[in-house]
mmCIF file of C-alpha atoms in Angstrom:
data_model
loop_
_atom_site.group_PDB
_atom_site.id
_atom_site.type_symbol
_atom_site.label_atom_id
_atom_site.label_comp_id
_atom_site.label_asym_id
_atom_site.label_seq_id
_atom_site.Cartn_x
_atom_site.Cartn_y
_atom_site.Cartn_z
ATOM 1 C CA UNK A 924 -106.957 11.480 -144.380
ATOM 2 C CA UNK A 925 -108.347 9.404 -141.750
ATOM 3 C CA UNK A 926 -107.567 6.408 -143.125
ATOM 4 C CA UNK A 927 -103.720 7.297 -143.271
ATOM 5 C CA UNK A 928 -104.280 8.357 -139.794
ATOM 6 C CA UNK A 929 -106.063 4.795 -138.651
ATOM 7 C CA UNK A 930 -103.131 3.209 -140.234
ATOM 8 C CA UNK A 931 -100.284 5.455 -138.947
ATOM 9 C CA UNK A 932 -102.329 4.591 -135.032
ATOM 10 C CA UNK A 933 -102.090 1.270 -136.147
ATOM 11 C CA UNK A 934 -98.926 1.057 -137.035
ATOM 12 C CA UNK A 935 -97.845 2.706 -134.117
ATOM 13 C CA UNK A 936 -100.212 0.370 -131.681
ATOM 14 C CA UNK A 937 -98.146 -2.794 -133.812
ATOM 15 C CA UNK A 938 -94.755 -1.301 -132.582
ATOM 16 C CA UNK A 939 -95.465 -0.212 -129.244
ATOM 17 C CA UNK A 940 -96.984 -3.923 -128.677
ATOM 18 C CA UNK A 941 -93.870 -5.343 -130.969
ATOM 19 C CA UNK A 942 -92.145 -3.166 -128.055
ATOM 20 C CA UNK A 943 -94.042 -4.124 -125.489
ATOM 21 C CA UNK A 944 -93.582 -7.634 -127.063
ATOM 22 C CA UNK A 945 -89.694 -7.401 -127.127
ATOM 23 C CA UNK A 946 -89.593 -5.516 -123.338
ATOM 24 C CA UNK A 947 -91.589 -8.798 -121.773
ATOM 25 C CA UNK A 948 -89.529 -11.019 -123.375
ATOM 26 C CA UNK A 949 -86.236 -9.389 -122.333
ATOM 27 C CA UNK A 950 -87.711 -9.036 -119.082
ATOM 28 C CA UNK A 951 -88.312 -13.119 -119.294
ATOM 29 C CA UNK A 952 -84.780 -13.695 -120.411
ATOM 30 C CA UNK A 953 -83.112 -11.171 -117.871
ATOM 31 C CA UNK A 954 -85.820 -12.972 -114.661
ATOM 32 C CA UNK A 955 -84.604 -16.764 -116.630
ATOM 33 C CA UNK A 956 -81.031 -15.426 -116.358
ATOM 34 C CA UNK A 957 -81.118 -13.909 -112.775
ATOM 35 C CA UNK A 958 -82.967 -16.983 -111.883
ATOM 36 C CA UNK A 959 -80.314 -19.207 -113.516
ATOM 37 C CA UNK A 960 -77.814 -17.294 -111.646
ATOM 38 C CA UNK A 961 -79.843 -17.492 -108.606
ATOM 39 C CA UNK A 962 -79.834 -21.189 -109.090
ATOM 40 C CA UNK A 963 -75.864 -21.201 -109.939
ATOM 41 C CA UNK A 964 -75.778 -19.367 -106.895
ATOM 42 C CA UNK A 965 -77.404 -21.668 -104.325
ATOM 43 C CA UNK A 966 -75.710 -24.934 -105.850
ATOM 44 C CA UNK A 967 -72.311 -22.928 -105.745
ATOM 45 C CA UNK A 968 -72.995 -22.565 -102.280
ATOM 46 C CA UNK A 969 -74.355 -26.434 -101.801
ATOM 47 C CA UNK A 970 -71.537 -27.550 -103.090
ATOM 48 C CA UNK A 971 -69.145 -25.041 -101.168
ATOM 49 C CA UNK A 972 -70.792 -26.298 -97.794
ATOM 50 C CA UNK A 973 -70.816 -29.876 -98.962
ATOM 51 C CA UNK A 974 -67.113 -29.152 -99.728
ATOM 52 C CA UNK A 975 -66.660 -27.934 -96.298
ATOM 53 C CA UNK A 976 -68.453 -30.430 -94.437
ATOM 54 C CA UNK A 977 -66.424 -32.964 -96.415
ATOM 55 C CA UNK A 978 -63.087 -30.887 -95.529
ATOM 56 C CA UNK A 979 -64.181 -31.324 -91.922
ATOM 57 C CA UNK A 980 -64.872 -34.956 -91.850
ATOM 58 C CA UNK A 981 -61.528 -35.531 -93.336
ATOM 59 C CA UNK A 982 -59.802 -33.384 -90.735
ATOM 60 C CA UNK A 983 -62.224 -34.918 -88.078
ATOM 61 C CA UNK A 984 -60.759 -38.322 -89.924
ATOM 62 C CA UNK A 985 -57.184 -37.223 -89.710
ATOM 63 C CA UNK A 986 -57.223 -36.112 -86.369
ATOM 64 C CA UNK A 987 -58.955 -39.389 -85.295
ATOM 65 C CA UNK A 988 -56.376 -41.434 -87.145
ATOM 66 C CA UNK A 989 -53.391 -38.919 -85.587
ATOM 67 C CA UNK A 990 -55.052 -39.382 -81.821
ATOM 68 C CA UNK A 991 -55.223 -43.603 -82.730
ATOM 69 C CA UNK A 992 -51.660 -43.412 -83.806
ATOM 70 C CA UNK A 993 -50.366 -41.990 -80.902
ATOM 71 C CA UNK A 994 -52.252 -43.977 -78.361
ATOM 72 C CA UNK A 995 -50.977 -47.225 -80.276
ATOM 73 C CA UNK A 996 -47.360 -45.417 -80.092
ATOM 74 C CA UNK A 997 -48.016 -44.560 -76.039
ATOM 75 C CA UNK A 998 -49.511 -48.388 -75.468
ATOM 76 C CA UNK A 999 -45.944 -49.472 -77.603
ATOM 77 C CA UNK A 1000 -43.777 -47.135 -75.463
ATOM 78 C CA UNK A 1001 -45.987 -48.837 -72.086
ATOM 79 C CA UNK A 1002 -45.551 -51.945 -73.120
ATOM 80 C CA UNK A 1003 -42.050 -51.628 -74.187
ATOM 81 C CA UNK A 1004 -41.303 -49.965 -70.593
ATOM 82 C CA UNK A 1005 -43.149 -52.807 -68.702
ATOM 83 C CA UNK A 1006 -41.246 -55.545 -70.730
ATOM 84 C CA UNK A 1007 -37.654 -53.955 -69.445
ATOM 85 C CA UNK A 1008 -39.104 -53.867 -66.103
ATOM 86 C CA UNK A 1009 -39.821 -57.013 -65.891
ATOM 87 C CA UNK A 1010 -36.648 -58.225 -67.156
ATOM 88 C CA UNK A 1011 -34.780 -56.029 -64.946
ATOM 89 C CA UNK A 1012 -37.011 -57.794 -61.986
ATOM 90 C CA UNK A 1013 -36.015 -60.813 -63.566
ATOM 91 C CA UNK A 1014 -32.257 -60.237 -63.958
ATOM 92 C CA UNK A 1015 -32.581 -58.908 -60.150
ATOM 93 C CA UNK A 1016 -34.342 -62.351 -58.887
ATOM 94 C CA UNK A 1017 -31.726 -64.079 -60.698
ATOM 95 C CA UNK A 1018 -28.919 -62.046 -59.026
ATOM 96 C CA UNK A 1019 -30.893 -62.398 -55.576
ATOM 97 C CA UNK A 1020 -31.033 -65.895 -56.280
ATOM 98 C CA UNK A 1021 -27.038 -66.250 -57.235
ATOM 99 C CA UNK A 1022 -26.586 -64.560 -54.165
ATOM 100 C CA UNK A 1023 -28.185 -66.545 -51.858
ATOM 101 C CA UNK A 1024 -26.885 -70.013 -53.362
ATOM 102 C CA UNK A 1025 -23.056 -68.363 -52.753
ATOM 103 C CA UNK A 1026 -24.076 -67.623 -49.601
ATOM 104 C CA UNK A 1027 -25.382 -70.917 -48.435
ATOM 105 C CA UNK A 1028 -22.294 -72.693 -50.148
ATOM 106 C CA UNK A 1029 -19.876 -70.585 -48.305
ATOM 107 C CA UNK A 1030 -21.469 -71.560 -45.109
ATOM 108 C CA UNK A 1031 -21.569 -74.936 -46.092
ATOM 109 C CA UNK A 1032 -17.819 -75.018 -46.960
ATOM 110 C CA UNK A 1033 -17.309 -72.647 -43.734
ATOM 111 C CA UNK A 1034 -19.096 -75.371 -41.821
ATOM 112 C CA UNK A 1035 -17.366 -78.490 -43.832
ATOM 113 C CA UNK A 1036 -14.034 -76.869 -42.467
ATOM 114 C CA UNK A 1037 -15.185 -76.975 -39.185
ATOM 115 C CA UNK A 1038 -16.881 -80.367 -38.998
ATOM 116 C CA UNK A 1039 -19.973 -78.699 -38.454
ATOM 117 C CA UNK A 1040 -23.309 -79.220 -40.529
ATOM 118 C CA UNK A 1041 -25.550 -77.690 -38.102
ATOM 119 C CA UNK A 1042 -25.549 -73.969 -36.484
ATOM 120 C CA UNK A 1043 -26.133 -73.863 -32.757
ATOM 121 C CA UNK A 1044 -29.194 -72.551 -33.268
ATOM 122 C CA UNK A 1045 -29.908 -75.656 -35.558
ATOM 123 C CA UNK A 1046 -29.107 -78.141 -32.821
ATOM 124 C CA UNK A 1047 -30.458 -76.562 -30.405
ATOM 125 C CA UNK A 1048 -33.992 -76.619 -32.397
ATOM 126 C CA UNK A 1049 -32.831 -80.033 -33.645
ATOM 127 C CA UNK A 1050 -31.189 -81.857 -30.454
ATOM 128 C CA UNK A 1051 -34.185 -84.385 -29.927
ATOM 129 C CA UNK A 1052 -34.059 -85.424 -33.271
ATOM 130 C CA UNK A 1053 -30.495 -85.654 -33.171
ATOM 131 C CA UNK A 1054 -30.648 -87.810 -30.322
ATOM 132 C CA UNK A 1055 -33.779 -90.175 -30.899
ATOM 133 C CA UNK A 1056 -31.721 -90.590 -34.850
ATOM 134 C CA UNK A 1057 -28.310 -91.572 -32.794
ATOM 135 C CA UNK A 1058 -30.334 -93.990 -30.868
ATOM 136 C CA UNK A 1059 -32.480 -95.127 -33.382
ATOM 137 C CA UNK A 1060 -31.853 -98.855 -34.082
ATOM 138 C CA UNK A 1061 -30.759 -100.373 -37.254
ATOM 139 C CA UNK A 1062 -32.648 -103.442 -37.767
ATOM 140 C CA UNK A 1063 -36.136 -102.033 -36.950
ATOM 141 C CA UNK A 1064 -35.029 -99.528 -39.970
ATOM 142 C CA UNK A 1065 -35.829 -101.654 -42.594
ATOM 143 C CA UNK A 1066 -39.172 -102.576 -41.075
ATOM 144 C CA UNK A 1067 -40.150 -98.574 -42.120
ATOM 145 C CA UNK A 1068 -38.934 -99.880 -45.753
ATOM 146 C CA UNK A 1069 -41.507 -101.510 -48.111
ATOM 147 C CA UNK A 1070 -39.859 -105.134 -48.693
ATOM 148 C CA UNK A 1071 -37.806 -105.484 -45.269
ATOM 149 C CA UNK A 1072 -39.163 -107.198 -42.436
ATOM 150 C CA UNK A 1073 -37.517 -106.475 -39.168
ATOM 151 C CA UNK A 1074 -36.936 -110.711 -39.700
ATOM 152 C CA UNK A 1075 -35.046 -111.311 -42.511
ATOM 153 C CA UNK A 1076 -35.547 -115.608 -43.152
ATOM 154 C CA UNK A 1077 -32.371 -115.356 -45.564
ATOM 155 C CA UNK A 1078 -30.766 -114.246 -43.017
ATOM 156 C CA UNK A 1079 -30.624 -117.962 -41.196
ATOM 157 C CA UNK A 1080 -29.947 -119.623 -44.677
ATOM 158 C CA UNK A 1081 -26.623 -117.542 -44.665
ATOM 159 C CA UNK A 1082 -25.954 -118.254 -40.692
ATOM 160 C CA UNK A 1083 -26.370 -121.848 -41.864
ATOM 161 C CA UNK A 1084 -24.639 -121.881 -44.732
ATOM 162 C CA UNK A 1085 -21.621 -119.857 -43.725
ATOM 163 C CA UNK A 1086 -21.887 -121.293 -40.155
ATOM 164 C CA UNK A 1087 -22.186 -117.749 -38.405
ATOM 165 C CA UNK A 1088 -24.095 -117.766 -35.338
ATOM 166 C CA UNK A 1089 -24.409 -113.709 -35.653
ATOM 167 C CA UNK A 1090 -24.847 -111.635 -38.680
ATOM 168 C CA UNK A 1091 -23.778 -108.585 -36.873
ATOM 169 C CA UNK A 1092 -20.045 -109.582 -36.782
ATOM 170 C CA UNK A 1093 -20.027 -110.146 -41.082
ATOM 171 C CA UNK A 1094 -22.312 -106.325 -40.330
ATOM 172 C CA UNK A 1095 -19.547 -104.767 -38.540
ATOM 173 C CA UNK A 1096 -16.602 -106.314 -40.084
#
C-alpha cells in the first residue's frame, strides 16, 4: 500500500530530522561547552598571569623594601662610625690640648724656679721692648690712660695740704 509506504517515508524523514534535530543540538551544546571551556580556559590563564604579574610586583616590592632597609642600616652603621670618629678626634684634641697646657705649666714652674719668665730666644726677640718698658717713665703712663693727665691738679692740693714739696717721696716711701 502506498499510502503505508508514504507514511512509513514519512515517518522515517520525521526521525532522521528528529535525529538530525537532536545531532545539531548536541553539536550546539558540545561547541557551547568547548567554548565555555575555551572561555574558562583563557580567564584561567588571565588570572594565572595576573597572579604572576602580581607575585612579581610583590617580590619587585620586597626586594625594593629589603635593598631600602639595608641602605638605611649601611647609612646607620656610616653614621654611627663617623660619630665615634669624631669623638675619638675629639677625645684626641682634648688630650693634645691637656698636653700642651702641662707642658707650658711645667716650663712656667721650670722657669719660676729659675727666676726666669722669658727663654733666651724670647729676650733676644724681645730685648728692645724689654729695654724701652725698663725705661719707660711712670708719670707719662697715665697720660696713655683715659682719665689721667700727665698733670694731676690734686696732686698740688695734697702738696699743700700735707706740706710736701714732692709727691715722689710719699710715691716711693
Amino acid at each position: 500500500d502506498p499510502v503505508s509506504l508514504k507514511m512509513k517515508r514519512d515517518e522515517d524523514t520525521y526521525i532522521r530530522n528528529i535525529e538530525i534535530e537532536n545531532e545539531k543540538a548536541l553539536k550546539r551544546e558540545n561547541d557551547e561547552r568547548n567554548k565555555r571551556k575555551l572561555e574558562n580556559l583563557r580567564n584561567t590563564q588571565i588570572l594565572n598571569s595576573q597572579i604572576k604579574e602580581k607575585e612579581a610586583q610583590r617580590r619587585a616590592l620586597q626586594q625594593e623594601a629589603a635593598r631600602i632597609a639595608e641602605s638605611m642600616a649601611q647609612e646607620a652603621k656610616n653614621q654611627a662610625e663617623y660619630q665615634k670618629k669624631l669623638e675619638e678626634q675629639a677625645k684626641m684634641m682634648k688630650y693634645k690640648c691637656f698636653k700642651d697646657l702641662k707642658e707650658q705649666v711645667r716650663e712656667n714652674n721650670e722657669k719660676k724656679a729659675f727666676s726666669q719668665l722669658m727663654t733666651d730666644h724670647e729676650k733676644k726677640v724681645n730685648s728692645e721692648d724689654m729695654n724701652a718698658f725698663q725705661n719707660y717713665d711712670n708719670r707719662t703712663l697715665y697720660a696713655l690712660v683715659p682719665g689721667y693727665d700727665s698733670y694731676n691738679k690734686q696732686e698740688d692740693y695734697i702738696d699743700k695740704s700735707m706740706k710736701l714739696e714732692n709727691l715722689e717721696q710719699v710715691r716711693i716711701g
